[in-house]
Amino acid sequence: MRTILVTGGAGFIGANFIRFVLNARPAYQIINVDSLTYSGNLENLAGLERDERYRFVKADILDVAAMGPLMEEADAIVHMAAESHVDRSILDSTPFVQTNIAGTQVLLDAARKAERMGRFLYVSTDEVYGSLPLEDTSVLFTEETPLAPNSPYAASKTGGDLLARAYHHTFGMDIVTTRCSNNFGPYQFPEKVIPLFVTNLVEGKKVPLYGDGLNVRDWLHVDDHCEAILAVLEKGISGEVYNVGGNNERSNLELTHSILGLMGCGEEMIEYVCDRPGHDRRYAIDASKIKRELGWEPTRSAWPEAMAATVEWYKANAEWWQRVRSGAYRAYYEQQYGAR
Ligand code: NAD
Ligand code: DAU
């Protein structure tokens, strides 16, 4: 039996990761620590409450006293708790610096002191590399690309990423890092572009496309990301960074047309709005290292099928996102866990 401490497991990727691991590894146990910020939603994990291999702990990763004992119970940590939305970081970067940098430092220190703790996996992002030009599509982010974050979100993730690097170098801790491109799939908070656009269209609202709509992202299905994280956790080389990507570059305009087509809506539903300040032009990942060294490559991100399945999921789970949009999902914790 192996116990993994997952931080941020009530969020989009965290919840998908927990479901993925419990399914793929019957001998693993998961402790999910999450403070349930606006994007943490225990409904994403509904059905697991009575699974003996899963336990939820409501705590903030900045809480030193709470993190120490949890580390003593685990063999490895997958750290993905974060403030994750670029637009929010432009409005107020304070929680980003606190959670993404200071919170990571708290966890690294707690892991260093814990007797039993083995591997520390830091879930980073391709945004640490900054932006690529649109003109030359042969240029991709490799693990050697210099770090040049452009948004407060990206800078705070880079802070956590570099702390993880430094703790490996200074203390010899067993640390691995993944840097992944844009994820899509079920349970994504409807502030991110895909669930925002789909849910707007279901409600008959227009979709706000930033700037000229030509910014490019490399889209990966969340289950492919989860599989990559597990591969790096189990087989990655200590101290190494692994890029994870879908080899699936789409401009926002192409993505929007795809969604409009799947929703049976026309061009008139696009509303061109002011650009995001400092908007990164293009992200594109060279994921050849993880394929070469660990044998991972995406198998669930094929376009347009994977995108169509995701749109279908949001259409079929309107109750989930309507509760999220209205804030009603926050009562779920009290219902499920309040009495304990
Ligand atoms: P999310 O916002 O959906 O989930 C974040 C989770 O972290 C939430 O459950 C929240 O409650 C929790 N959390 C936040 N602050 C906390 C704190 N101080 N203590 C405890 N828990 C806290 O984000 P996501 O999209 O699932 O992203 C998860 C991770 O993956 C992040 O580290 C993000 O940087 C990284 N990442 C995301 C993507 C993507 O496309 N979504 C791509 C690459 C990397
Ligand atoms: O690349 C990985 C990153 O992907 C993760 O590290 C972040 O946590 C995650 O949020 C995501 O960041 P992005 O900024 O790329 O995702 P977002 O969904 O916010 O935006 C995707 C693109 O769509 C981006 O170019 C901005 C554009 N956009 C977004 C919103 C919310 C719009 O045009 N309109 C919108 O309303």
Coordinates of N, CA, C and O and ligand atoms in Angstrom, one line a residue, residues 83-87 124-127 153 157 180-183 188 191-194 196-197 208-211 215-217 219 252 255 273 276 279-280 283, ligand 2:
E83 N -3.5 29.0 -6.7 CA -4.4 29.9 -7.3 C -4.1 29.8 -8.8 O -2.9 29.9 -9.2
S84 N -5.1 29.5 -9.7 CA -4.7 29.0 -11.0 C -5.2 29.9 -12.2 O -4.9 29.5 -13.3
H85 N -5.9 31.0 -11.9 CA -6.5 31.7 -13.0 C -5.8 33.0 -13.3 O -5.7 33.9 -12.4
V86 N -5.2 33.1 -14.5 CA -4.4 34.3 -14.9 C -5.2 35.6 -14.7 O -4.6 36.6 -14.1
D87 N -6.4 35.7 -15.1 CA -7.2 36.9 -15.0 C -7.3 37.4 -13.6 O -7.2 38.6 -13.3
S124 N 3.8 22.0 -12.1 CA 4.1 23.4 -12.6 C 3.3 23.6 -13.9 O 2.3 22.8 -14.1
T125 N 3.6 24.5 -14.7 CA 2.9 24.9 -15.8 C 3.8 25.3 -17.0 O 4.9 25.8 -16.7
D126 N 3.3 25.2 -18.2 CA 4.1 25.7 -19.3 C 4.2 27.2 -19.3 O 5.1 27.8 -20.0
E127 N 3.4 27.9 -18.5 CA 3.4 29.3 -18.5 C 4.7 29.9 -17.9 O 5.0 31.1 -18.0
Y153 N 0.3 35.3 -12.1 CA 0.1 33.8 -11.9 C 1.3 33.0 -12.3 O 1.9 32.2 -11.6
K157 N 3.9 30.7 -10.0 CA 4.1 29.3 -10.3 C 5.6 29.1 -10.5 O 6.2 28.1 -10.1
C180 N 3.0 21.4 -17.6 CA 2.0 21.0 -18.6 C 1.3 22.2 -19.3 O 1.2 23.3 -18.8
S181 N 0.8 21.9 -20.4 CA 0.0 22.8 -21.2 C -1.4 22.9 -20.8 O -1.8 22.3 -19.8
N182 N -2.3 23.6 -21.5 CA -3.7 23.8 -21.1 C -4.5 22.5 -21.1 O -4.5 21.8 -22.1
N183 N -5.2 22.3 -20.0 CA -6.0 21.1 -19.8 C -7.5 21.4 -20.2 O -7.9 22.5 -19.9
Q188 N -14.0 21.4 -14.8 CA -13.1 22.6 -14.8 C -14.0 23.8 -14.4 O -15.1 24.0 -14.9
E191 N -14.7 29.5 -15.2 CA -14.0 30.8 -15.4 C -13.0 30.6 -16.6 O -12.6 31.6 -17.2
K192 N -12.6 29.3 -16.8 CA -11.6 29.0 -17.8 C -12.3 28.9 -19.2 O -13.5 28.7 -19.2
V193 N -11.6 29.2 -20.2 CA -12.2 29.5 -21.5 C -13.2 28.4 -22.0 O -14.3 28.8 -22.4
I194 N -12.9 27.2 -21.9 CA -13.8 26.2 -22.5 C -15.1 26.0 -21.7 O -16.2 26.2 -22.3
L196 N -16.3 28.1 -19.7 CA -17.0 29.4 -19.7 C -17.8 29.6 -21.0 O -19.0 30.0 -21.0
F197 N -17.2 29.3 -22.1 CA -17.8 29.5 -23.4 C -19.0 28.5 -23.6 O -20.1 28.9 -24.0
P208 N -17.0 35.8 -24.7 CA -16.1 37.0 -24.8 C -14.7 36.5 -25.2 O -13.9 35.9 -24.5
L209 N -14.4 36.8 -26.5 CA -13.1 36.4 -27.0 C -12.1 37.6 -26.9 O -12.4 38.7 -27.4
Y210 N -11.0 37.3 -26.2 CA -10.0 38.4 -26.0 C -9.2 38.8 -27.2 O -8.7 37.9 -28.0
G211 N -9.1 40.1 -27.4 CA -8.2 40.6 -28.5 C -8.6 40.2 -29.8 O -9.8 40.2 -30.2
N215 N -4.4 34.2 -30.3 CA -3.5 33.5 -29.3 C -3.7 32.0 -29.4 O -4.8 31.5 -29.5
V216 N -2.6 31.3 -29.2 CA -2.6 29.9 -29.4 C -2.3 29.2 -28.1 O -1.4 29.6 -27.3
R217 N -3.0 28.1 -27.8 CA -2.8 27.2 -26.7 C -2.6 25.8 -27.2 O -3.2 25.4 -28.2
W219 N -3.7 22.2 -26.3 CA -4.7 21.6 -25.5 C -4.5 20.1 -25.2 O -4.3 19.3 -26.1
N252 N -7.3 30.6 -30.3 CA -8.6 30.7 -29.5 C -9.8 30.9 -30.5 O -10.9 30.4 -30.2
L255 N -10.6 27.4 -31.6 CA -11.3 26.7 -30.5 C -12.7 27.2 -30.3 O -13.7 26.4 -30.2
V273 N -13.8 41.2 -27.1 CA -13.6 42.1 -26.0 C -12.2 42.5 -25.8 O -11.3 42.0 -26.5
R276 N -6.6 40.6 -22.7 CA -6.0 40.4 -21.4 C -4.7 41.2 -21.3 O -3.9 41.0 -22.3
H279 N -1.2 39.5 -22.4 CA -1.7 38.2 -22.9 C -0.6 37.4 -23.7 O -0.2 37.9 -24.8
D280 N -0.2 36.3 -23.2 CA 0.8 35.5 -23.9 C 0.3 35.0 -25.2 O -0.9 34.6 -25.3
Y283 N 1.5 29.3 -26.6 CA 2.2 28.2 -25.9 C 2.2 27.0 -26.7 O 1.2 26.6 -27.4
Ligands
DAU2 O1 -1.0 26.7 -20.0 C1 -1.3 26.2 -18.8 C2 -2.3 27.2 -18.1 O2 -3.5 27.1 -18.8 C3 -2.4 26.9 -16.6 O3 -1.2 27.0 -15.9 C4 -3.5 27.8 -16.0 O4 -3.7 27.4 -14.6 C5 -4.8 27.7 -16.8 O5 -5.8 28.6 -16.3 C6 -4.5 27.9 -18.2 O6 -4.2 29.3 -18.5 P1 -4.8 30.2 -19.7 O7 -4.7 31.6 -19.3 O8 -4.2 29.8 -21.0 O9 -6.3 29.6 -19.7 P2 -7.7 30.4 -19.9 O10 -8.8 29.4 -20.0 O11 -7.9 31.5 -18.8 O12 -7.5 31.1 -21.3 C7 -7.2 30.3 -22.4 C8 -7.1 31.3 -23.6 O13 -8.4 31.9 -23.9 C9 -6.2 32.5 -23.3 O14 -5.5 32.8 -24.5 C10 -7.2 33.6 -23.0 C11 -8.4 33.3 -23.8 N1 -9.7 33.7 -23.1 C12 -9.9 33.3 -21.9 C13 -11.1 33.7 -21.2 C14 -11.3 33.3 -19.8 C15 -10.7 34.4 -23.9 O15 -10.4 34.7 -25.1 N2 -11.8 34.8 -23.2 C16 -12.1 34.4 -21.9 O16 -13.1 34.8 -21.4

